[in-house]
Structures are given as structure tokens and as C-alpha cells.
Short mmCIF file of C-alpha atoms and ligand atoms in Angstrom, two decimals:
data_model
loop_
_atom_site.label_atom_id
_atom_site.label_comp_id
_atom_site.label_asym_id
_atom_site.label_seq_id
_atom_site.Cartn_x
_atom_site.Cartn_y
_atom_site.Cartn_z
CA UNK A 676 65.01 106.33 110.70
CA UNK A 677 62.08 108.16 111.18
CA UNK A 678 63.23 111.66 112.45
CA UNK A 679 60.88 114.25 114.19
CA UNK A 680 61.92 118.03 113.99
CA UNK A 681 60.51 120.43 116.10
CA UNK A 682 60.48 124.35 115.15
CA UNK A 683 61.51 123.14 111.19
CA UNK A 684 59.83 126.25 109.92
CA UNK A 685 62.20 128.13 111.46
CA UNK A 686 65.62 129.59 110.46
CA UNK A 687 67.76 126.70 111.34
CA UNK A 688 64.93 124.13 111.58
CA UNK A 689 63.79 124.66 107.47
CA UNK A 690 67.49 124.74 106.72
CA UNK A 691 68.03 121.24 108.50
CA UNK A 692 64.71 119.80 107.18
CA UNK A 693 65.62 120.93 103.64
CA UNK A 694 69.42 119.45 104.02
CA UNK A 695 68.07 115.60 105.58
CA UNK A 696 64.81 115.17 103.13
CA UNK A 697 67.59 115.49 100.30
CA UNK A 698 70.47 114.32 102.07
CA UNK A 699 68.73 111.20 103.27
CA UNK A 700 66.02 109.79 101.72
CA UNK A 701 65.67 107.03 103.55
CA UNK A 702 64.69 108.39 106.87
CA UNK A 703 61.17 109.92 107.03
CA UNK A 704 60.99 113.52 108.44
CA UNK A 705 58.19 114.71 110.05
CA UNK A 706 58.28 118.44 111.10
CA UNK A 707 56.51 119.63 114.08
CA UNK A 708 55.51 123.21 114.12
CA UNK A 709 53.61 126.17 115.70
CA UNK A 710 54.39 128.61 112.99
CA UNK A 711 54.36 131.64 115.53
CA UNK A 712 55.69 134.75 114.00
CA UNK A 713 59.02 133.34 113.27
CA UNK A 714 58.08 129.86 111.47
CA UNK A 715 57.20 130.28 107.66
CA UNK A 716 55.98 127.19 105.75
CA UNK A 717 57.58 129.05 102.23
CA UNK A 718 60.96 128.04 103.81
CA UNK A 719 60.00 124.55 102.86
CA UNK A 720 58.32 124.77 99.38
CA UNK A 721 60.89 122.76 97.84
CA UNK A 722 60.37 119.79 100.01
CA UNK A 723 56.69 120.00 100.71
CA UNK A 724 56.17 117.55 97.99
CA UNK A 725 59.26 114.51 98.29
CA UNK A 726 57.58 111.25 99.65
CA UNK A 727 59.85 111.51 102.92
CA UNK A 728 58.58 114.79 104.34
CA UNK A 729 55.22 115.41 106.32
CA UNK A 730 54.12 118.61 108.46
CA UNK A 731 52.54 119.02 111.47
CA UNK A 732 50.99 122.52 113.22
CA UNK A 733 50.71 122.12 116.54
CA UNK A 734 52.29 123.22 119.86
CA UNK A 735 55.31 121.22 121.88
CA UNK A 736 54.12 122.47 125.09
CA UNK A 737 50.64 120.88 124.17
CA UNK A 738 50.77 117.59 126.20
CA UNK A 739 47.63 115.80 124.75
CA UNK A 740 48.97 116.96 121.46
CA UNK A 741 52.39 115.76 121.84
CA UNK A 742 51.70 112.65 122.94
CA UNK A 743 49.35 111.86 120.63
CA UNK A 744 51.15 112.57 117.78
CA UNK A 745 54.02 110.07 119.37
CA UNK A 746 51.64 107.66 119.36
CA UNK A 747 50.75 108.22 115.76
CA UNK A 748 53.65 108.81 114.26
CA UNK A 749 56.52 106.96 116.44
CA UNK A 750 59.75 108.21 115.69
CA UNK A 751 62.93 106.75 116.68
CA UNK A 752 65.05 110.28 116.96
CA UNK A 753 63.32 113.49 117.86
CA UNK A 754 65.65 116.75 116.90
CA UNK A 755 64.10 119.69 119.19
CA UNK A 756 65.21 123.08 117.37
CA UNK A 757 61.54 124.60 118.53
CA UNK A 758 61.86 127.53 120.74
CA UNK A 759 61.70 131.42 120.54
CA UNK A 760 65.06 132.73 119.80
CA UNK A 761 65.05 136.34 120.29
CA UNK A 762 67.24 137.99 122.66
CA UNK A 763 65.07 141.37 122.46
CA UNK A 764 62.16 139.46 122.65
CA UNK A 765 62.70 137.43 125.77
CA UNK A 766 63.89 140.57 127.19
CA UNK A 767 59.92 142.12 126.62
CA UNK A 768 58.67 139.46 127.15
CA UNK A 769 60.58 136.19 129.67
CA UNK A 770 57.50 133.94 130.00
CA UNK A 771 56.51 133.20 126.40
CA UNK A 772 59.82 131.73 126.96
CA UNK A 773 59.74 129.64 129.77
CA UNK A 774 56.52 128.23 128.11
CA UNK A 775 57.76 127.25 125.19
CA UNK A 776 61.83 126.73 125.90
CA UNK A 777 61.31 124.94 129.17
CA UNK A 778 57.81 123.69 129.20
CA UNK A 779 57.65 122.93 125.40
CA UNK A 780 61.34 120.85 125.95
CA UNK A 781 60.28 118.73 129.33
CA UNK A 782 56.58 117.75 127.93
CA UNK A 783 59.08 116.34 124.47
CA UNK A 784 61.32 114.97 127.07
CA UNK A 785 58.02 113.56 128.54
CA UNK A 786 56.92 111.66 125.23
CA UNK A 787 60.06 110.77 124.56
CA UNK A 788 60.53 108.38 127.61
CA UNK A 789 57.05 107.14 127.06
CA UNK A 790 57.64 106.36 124.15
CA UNK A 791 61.27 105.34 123.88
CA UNK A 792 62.44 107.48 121.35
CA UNK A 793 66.22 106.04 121.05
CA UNK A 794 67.82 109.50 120.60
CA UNK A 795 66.09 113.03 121.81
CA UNK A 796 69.10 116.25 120.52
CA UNK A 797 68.58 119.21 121.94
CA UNK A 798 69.74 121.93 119.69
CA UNK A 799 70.96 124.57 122.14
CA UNK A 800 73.07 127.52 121.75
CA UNK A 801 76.39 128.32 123.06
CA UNK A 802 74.79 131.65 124.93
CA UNK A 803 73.98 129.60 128.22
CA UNK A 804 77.80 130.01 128.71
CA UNK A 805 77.38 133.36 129.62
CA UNK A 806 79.98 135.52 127.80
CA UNK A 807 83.67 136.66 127.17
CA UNK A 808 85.23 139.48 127.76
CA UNK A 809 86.63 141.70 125.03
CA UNK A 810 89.93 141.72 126.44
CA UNK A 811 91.08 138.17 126.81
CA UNK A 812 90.94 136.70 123.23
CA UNK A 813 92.46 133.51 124.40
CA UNK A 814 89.41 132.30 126.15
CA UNK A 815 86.72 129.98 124.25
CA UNK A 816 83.85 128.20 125.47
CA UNK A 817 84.39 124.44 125.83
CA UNK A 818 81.71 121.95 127.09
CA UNK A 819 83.17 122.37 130.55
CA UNK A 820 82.71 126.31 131.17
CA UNK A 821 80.05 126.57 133.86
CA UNK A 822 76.56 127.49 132.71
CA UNK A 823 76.16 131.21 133.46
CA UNK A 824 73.30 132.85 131.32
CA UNK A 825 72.37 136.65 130.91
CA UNK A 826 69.21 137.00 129.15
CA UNK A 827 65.82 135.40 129.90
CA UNK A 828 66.56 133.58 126.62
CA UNK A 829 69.68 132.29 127.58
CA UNK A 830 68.17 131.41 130.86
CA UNK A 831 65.66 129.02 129.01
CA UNK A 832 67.95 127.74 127.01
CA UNK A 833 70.08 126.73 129.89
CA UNK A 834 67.44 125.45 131.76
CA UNK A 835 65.96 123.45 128.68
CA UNK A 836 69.53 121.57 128.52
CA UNK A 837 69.59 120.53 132.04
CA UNK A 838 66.10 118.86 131.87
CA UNK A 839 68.02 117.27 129.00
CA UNK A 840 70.57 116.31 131.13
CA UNK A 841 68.42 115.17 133.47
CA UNK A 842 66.01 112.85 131.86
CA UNK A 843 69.43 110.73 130.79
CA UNK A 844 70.95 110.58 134.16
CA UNK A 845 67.25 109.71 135.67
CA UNK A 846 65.23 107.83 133.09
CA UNK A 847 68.08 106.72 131.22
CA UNK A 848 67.12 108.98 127.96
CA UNK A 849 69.36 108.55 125.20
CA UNK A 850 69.94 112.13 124.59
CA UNK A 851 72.89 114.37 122.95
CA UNK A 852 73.03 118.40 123.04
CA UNK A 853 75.04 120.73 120.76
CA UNK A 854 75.60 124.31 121.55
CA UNK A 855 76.13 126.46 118.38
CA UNK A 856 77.28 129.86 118.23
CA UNK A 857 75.25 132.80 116.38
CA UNK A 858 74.34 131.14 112.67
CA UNK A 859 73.27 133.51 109.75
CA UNK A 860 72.42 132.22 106.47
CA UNK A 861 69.22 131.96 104.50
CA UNK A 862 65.54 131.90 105.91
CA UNK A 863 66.85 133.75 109.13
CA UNK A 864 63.76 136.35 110.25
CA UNK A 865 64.78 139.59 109.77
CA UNK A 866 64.84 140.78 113.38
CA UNK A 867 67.99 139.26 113.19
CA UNK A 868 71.25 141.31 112.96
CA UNK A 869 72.43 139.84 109.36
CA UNK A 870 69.06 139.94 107.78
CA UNK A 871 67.49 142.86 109.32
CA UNK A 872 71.13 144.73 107.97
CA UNK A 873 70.49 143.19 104.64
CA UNK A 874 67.02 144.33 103.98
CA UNK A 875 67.68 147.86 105.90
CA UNK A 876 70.49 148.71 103.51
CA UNK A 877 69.02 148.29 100.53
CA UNK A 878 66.27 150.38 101.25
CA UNK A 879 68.64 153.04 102.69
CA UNK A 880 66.97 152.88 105.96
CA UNK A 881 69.17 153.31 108.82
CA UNK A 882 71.19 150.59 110.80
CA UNK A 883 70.54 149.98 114.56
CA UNK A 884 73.71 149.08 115.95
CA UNK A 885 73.70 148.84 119.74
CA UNK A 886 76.07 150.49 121.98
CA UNK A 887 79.27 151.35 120.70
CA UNK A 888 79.04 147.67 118.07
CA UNK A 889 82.19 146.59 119.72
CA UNK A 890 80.58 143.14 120.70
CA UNK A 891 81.69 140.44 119.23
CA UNK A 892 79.86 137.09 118.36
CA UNK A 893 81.23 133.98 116.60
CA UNK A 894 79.44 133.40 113.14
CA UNK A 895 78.50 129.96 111.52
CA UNK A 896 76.69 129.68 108.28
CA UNK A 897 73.67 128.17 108.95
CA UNK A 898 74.31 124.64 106.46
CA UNK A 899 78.01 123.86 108.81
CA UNK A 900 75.06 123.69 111.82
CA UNK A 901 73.35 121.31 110.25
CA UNK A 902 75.56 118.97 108.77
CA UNK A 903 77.25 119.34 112.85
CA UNK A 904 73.88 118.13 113.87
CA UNK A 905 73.57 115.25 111.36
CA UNK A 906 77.01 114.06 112.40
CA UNK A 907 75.96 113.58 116.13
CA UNK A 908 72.92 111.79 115.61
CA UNK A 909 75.05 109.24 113.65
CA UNK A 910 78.17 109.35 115.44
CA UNK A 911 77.68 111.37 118.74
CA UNK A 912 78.16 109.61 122.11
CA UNK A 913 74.76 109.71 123.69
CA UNK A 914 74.98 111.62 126.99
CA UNK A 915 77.33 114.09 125.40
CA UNK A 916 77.76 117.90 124.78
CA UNK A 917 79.06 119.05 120.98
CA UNK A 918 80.18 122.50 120.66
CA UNK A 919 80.21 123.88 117.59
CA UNK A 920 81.50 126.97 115.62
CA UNK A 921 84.19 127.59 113.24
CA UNK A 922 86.16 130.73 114.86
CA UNK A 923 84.53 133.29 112.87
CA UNK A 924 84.69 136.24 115.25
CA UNK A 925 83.56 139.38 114.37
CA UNK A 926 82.82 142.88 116.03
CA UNK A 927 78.76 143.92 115.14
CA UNK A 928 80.60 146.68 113.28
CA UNK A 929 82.54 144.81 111.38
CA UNK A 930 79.38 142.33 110.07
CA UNK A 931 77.63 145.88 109.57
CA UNK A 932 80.28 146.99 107.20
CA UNK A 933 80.93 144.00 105.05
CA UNK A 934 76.68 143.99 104.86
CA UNK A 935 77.11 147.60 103.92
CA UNK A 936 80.06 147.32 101.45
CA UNK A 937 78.82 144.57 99.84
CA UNK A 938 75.44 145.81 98.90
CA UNK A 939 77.15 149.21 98.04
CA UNK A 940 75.68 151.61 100.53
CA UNK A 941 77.49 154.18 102.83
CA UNK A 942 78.99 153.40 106.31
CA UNK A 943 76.93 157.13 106.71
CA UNK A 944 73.82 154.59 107.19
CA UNK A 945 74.82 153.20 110.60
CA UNK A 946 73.39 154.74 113.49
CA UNK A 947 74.62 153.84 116.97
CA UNK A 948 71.36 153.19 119.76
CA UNK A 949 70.66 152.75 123.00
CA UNK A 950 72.41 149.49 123.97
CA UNK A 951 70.96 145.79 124.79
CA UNK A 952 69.86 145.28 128.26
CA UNK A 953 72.22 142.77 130.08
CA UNK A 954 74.50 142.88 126.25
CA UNK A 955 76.86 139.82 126.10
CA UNK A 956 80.22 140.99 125.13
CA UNK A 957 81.84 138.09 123.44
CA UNK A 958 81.20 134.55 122.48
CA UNK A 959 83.63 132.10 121.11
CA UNK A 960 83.59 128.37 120.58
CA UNK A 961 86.09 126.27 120.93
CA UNK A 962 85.00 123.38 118.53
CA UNK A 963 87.82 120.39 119.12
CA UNK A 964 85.49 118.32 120.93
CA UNK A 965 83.80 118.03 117.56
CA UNK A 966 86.18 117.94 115.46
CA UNK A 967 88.47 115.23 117.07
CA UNK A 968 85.77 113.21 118.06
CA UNK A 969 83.37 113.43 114.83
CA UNK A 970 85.88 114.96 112.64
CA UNK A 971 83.30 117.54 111.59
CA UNK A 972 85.03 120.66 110.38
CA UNK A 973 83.06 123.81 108.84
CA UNK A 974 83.02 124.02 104.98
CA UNK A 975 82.50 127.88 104.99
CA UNK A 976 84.60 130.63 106.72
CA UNK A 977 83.03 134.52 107.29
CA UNK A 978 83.83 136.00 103.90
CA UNK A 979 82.42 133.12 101.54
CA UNK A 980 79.42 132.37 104.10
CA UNK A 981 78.71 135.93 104.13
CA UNK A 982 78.91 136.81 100.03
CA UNK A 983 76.63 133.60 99.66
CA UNK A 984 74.02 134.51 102.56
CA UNK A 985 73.76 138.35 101.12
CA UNK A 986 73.41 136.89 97.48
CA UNK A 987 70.72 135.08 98.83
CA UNK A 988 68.59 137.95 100.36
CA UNK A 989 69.52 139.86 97.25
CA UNK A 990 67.80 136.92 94.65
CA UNK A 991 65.37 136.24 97.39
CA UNK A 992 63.66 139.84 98.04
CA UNK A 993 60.24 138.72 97.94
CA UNK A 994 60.79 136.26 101.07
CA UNK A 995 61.65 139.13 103.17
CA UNK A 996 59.43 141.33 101.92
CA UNK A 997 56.60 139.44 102.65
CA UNK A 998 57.89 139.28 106.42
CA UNK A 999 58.38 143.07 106.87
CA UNK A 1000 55.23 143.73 105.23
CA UNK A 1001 53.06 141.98 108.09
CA UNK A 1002 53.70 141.79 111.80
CA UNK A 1003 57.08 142.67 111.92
CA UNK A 1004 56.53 146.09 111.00
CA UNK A 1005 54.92 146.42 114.51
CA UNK A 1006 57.88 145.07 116.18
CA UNK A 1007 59.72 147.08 114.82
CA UNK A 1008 57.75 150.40 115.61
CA UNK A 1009 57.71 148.81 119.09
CA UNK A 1010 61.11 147.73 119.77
CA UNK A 1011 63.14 150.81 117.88
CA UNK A 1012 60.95 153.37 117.18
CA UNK A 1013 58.52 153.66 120.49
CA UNK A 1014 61.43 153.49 122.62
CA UNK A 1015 63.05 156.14 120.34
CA UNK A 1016 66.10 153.91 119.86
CA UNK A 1017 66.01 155.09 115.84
CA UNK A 1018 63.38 157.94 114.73
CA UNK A 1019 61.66 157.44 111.30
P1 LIG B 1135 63.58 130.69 114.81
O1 LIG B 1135 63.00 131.65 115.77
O2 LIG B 1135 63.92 131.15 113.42
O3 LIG B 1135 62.62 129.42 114.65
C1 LIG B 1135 61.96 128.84 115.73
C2 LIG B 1135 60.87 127.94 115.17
O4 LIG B 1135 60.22 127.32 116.29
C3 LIG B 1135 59.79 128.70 114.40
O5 LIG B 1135 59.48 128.00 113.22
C4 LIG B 1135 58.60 128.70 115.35
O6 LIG B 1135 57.35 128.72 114.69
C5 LIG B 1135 58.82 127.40 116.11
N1 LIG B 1135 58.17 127.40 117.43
C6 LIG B 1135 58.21 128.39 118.36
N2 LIG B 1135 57.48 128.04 119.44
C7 LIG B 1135 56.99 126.80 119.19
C8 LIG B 1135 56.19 125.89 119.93
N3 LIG B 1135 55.75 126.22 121.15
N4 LIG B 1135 55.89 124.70 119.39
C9 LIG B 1135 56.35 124.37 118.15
N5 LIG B 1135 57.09 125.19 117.39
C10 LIG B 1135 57.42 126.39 117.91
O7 LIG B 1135 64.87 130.10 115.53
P2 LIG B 1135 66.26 129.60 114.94
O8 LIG B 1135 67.20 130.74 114.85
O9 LIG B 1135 66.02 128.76 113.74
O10 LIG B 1135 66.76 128.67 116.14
C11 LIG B 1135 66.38 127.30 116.20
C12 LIG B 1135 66.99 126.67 117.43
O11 LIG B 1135 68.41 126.80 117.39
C13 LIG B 1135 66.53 127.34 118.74
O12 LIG B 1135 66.34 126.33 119.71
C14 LIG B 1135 67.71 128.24 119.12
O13 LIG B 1135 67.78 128.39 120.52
C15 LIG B 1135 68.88 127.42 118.58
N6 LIG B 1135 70.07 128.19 118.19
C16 LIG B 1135 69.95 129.28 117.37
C17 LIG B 1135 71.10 129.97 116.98
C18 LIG B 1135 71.01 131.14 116.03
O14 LIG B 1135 72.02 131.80 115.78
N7 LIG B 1135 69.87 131.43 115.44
C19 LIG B 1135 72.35 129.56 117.44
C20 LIG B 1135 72.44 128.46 118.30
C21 LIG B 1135 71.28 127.77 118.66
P1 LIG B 1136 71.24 138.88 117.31
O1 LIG B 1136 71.22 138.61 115.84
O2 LIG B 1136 69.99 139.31 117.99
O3 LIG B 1136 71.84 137.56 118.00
P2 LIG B 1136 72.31 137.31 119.54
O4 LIG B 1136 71.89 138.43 120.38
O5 LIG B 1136 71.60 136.05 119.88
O6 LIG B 1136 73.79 137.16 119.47
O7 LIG B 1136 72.33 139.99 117.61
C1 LIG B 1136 73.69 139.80 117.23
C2 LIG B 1136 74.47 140.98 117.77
O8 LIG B 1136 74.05 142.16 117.07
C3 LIG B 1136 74.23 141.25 119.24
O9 LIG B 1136 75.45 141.68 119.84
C4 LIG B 1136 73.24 142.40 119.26
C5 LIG B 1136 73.59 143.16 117.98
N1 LIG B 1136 72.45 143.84 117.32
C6 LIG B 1136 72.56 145.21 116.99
O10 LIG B 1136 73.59 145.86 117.24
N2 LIG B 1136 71.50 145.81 116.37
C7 LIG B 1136 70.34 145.13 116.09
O11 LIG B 1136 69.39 145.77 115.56
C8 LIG B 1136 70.25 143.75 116.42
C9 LIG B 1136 69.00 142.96 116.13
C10 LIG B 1136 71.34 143.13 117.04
#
């Protein structure tokens, strides 16, 4: 198979790309990417070499671009993780969003009928089902809860899947979607609450938690996401929704504190902020469609996800240093200390 990943310099995207070139060296992967802020080509340095990988720059919501390249290359399964991913962000800023969630998605969606690409995923995220609230721990997201977003990120996420949906019911696409819940692991940008806790705490810089950190979000580690995805394009009934997440809920406050206790630092460290416009409240997946269907089941739970993923920041210190020690440092003036959210 001959596999095109979009956004594979990303978090979850380099993670994926590293896991198939080894996992399958049979299929070719080519990985499509813009490299905006968030995509970093030294997530892939130990697969820029094996015979089955090849990169491309370049822009999914770039038409001539897109299609050309899908003339070039033709794949037979495109894997669209590209997108920005930042709830803050898309709150600043919604239409960098539209443009590349929505726009970026229908011009693949585009090429892909063209060209009859025989399976088109769309990695999605189990935020376009709105969220929980904090009372009612019974309730889970399935595939049938109605679509009911919050942020503009959501929003274009949501709208992304129902072009999805769309190009199968009219053009007879052979698509599948997943909807994850929040991943951490390694390679995830520090703007991110796991990483940016990671690399805040070990300098003894103050942690941002928003409102009173009672929000709760349902944490995979990053690899259990992958393999998920993997799974469906072997096994996944084209036309169908996957779910996926390993009920691994967790208040912010509680990830802060593990982050904080593990790296040896005082709880004195956490600082409590102006809150998230529009803040979700809860999210929680309810995976058996996955795991009776595919029999995928995850292989790490919080507490051994969590001691490998800080580890990992710990041996990896350069990677993250090099990220705070460029842009993000404006984003972070901009985002925390402009709006006086933290003072420094
Ligand atoms: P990320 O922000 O780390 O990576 C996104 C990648 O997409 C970057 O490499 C970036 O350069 C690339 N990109 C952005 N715009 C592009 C464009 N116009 N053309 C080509 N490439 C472009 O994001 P992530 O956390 O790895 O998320 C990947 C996907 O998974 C996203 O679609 C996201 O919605 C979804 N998802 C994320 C989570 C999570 O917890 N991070 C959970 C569920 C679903
Ligand atoms: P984030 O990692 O941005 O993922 P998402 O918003 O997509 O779930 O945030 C996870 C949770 O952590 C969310 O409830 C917001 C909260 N958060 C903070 O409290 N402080 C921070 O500095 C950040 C980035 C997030």
C-alpha cells in the first residue's frame, strides 16, 4: 500500500509515520507537510533515511499542489492528520482554521475522488461532541451523540468530518473517521497542557492552570492512537465512525500534580488563571465500538503512559528546548503574559 499522511510532522502525525515505516515495510509512506509552527522535521530523524519513507512540504489547501502531487505519487490510502490543533489558538485566531481544517480537508477529499484513492481516514477528535458535564460520570461519548462543538477548533473539526461524510454518501468515497480523545506522549508541542507542564516545572516557572483545573479530559498515549488508526485502515468498515480512548479521566489538576510529583517540584508552582473562553468541562469516550468490532484495546493506562511520556521530555530536553527558544516564546508572551493571565 502506498499510504499518504498529511500533517506527519506533527505530534500524532510523526508518531504514526514513525510506528508504520517500521511497523510495515511494505507499504510506502509519503508524508505531506506544511511544517507551520507546530510540524518539526527532527520528529522524524530516525526514519528520514528507510527506503519506504519520502517527505513532502507543501500545503493541503493548495489545489494545484495537491493534485499534482496525486498525480505523481498515487496513493491508494490517504490518512489526513493535517490541521491546526490548538484550542487557544483557534480561539485568536478561527480562520487560519477554517482554511486549513475545512478547506485543506475538502480540496484532499477533492483529489481523492479524482483520483480514486480506495480509503481517505479522517483523523478527528472526539471534541466535535461537545462536552460532559462534571456531574454525570455515567455519560460517554459514543458515535451516536449529536455533533455539538464549542470552540472554533472544534467547529472545524466537525465540519471537516461531515465533508467526510459527505463525499461517501455523494461520490461514493471510501472513507472511515476516528475520533480520539486528548493524546499526550512524545513530540507533542509544548503549548500543550502535558508538555508545556513538563518543561515549566523543571525550570521552576509557574503552571497556568485555567479556572479552578476541575475539567476533566480523557487521556490516550499517543502510540494506542496510532496502532487504533492502523487497525481501521485494515479492518474498519468503510463509511464508519471509530471512537477511541481508553477511560483515562483525569481532572487538569490532577495531570498537573502527577507532572509536578514526578519531576519533584512543589504543588506551590501552580498558579490558577483566567479561564478558557467557551472551556469544555468533560470529555469521555466510550470505546466498545472499537473494541468489539476491531478488538483494539489500549496497551497503556494513565500512570505507565504518563512515567514513560515525562521520561521522555526528561532524556529529550534539547527537542523542547529548541521549540521554546524560537517562536513559541512569543506565544507565550502573547497568550499568558500580555493578557496578564501569569506575570513574569
Ligand atoms: P499538531 O498541531 O501537533 O500537528 C499538526 C501538523 O499539521 C503539523 O505538522 C503542521 O505543520 C501540519 N499542518 C498544519 N497545517 C497544514 C496544512 N495546511 N497543510 C499541511 N500540513 C499542515 O497536531 P496533533 O496534535 O498531532 O493532531 C493531529 C491531528 O489529530 C489533528 O487533525 C487533530 O485535530 C487530531 N487530534 C488530536 C488530538 C490531540 O490530543 N492532540 C486528539 C484527537 C484528534
Ligand atoms: P489542551 O492540551 O490545550 O487540550 P484540549 O483543550 O484540546 O483538551 O488542554 C487540556 C486541558 O488543560 C484543557 O482543559 C485546558 C487546560 N489547560 C490549562 O489549564 N492550562 C494551560 O496552560 C493549557 C495549555 C491547558
Amino acid at each position: 500500500m502506498k499510504i499518504l499522511v498529511t500533517g506527519g510532522a506533527g505530534f500524532i502525525g510523526a508518531n504514526f509515520v514513525n510506528y508504520m515505516v517500521n511497523e510495515h515495510p511494505e507499504d510506502e509512506i509519503i508524508n505531506l507537510d506544511l511544517l507551520t509552527y507546530a510540524g518539526n522535521l527532527e520528529n522524524l530523524k530516525d526514519v528520514e533515511n528507510k527506503p519506504n519513507y519520502k517527505f513532502y512540504k507543501g500545503d493541503i489547501a493548495d489545489r494545484e499542489f495537491i493534485f499534482n502531487l496525486f498525480e505523481k505519487e498515487r496513493p491508494d490510502v490517504v490518512v489526513n492528520f493535517a490541521a491546526e490543533s490548538h484550542v487557544d489558538r483557534s480561539i485568536e485566531n478561527p480562520s487560519i482554521f477554517v482554511q486549513t481544517n475545512v478547506l485543506g480537508t475538502t480540496t484532499l477529499l477533492d483529489a481523492s475522488v479524482k483520483y480514486g484513492i480506495k480509503r481517505f481516514h479522517q483523523v478527528s477528535t472526539d471534541e466535535v461532541y461537545g462536552d460532559l458535564p462534571l456531574d454525570r460520570p455515567d455519560l460517554f461519548f459514543t458515535e451516536e451523540t449529536p455533533i455539538h462543538t464549542s470552540s472554533p477548533y472544534s467547529s472545524s473539526k466537525a465540519a471537516a468530518d461531515l465533508f467526510v461524510r459527505a463525499y461517501h454518501r455523494t461520490f461514493g468515497l471510501p472513507i472511515t473517521i476516528s475520533c480520539c480523545s486528548n493524546n499526550y506522549g512524545p513530540y507533542q508541542f509544548p503549548e500543550k497542557l502535558i508538555p508545556l507542564m513538563i518543561s515549566r516545572a523543571t525550570a521552576d516557572e509557574k503552571l497556568p492552570v485555567y479556572g479552578d483545573g476541575a475539567n476533566v479530559r480523557d487521556w490516550l498515549y499517543v502510540l494506542d492512537h496510532c496502532k487504533a488508526i492502523d487497525l481501521i485502515l485494515r479492518k474498519g468498515k468503510v463509511g464508519e465512525t471509530y471512537n477511541i480512548g481508553g477511560h483515562n479521566e483525569k481532572t487538569n489538576l490532577e495531570v498537573v500534580k502527577t507532572v509536578l510529583k514526578a519531576v519533584d517540584k512543589p504543588e506551590s508552582l501552580i498558579t490558577y488563571v483566567e479561564d478558557r473562553k467557551g472551556h469544555d468541562r468533560r470529555y469521555a469516550i466510550d470505546p466498545t465500538k472499537i473494541e468489539n468490532e476491531l478488538g483494539w484495546v489500549p496497551e497503556e493506562n494513565f500512570d505507565t503512559g504518563i512515567a514513560k511520556t515525562i521520561q521522555w521530555y526528561l532524556d529529550n530536553e534539547d527537542w523542547w528546548k529548541n521549540i521554546l527558544s524560537g517562536d513559541y516564546q512569543n506565544y507565550f508572551q502573547k497568550m499568558y503574559i500580555d493578557k496578564g493571565r501569569v506575570s513574569e
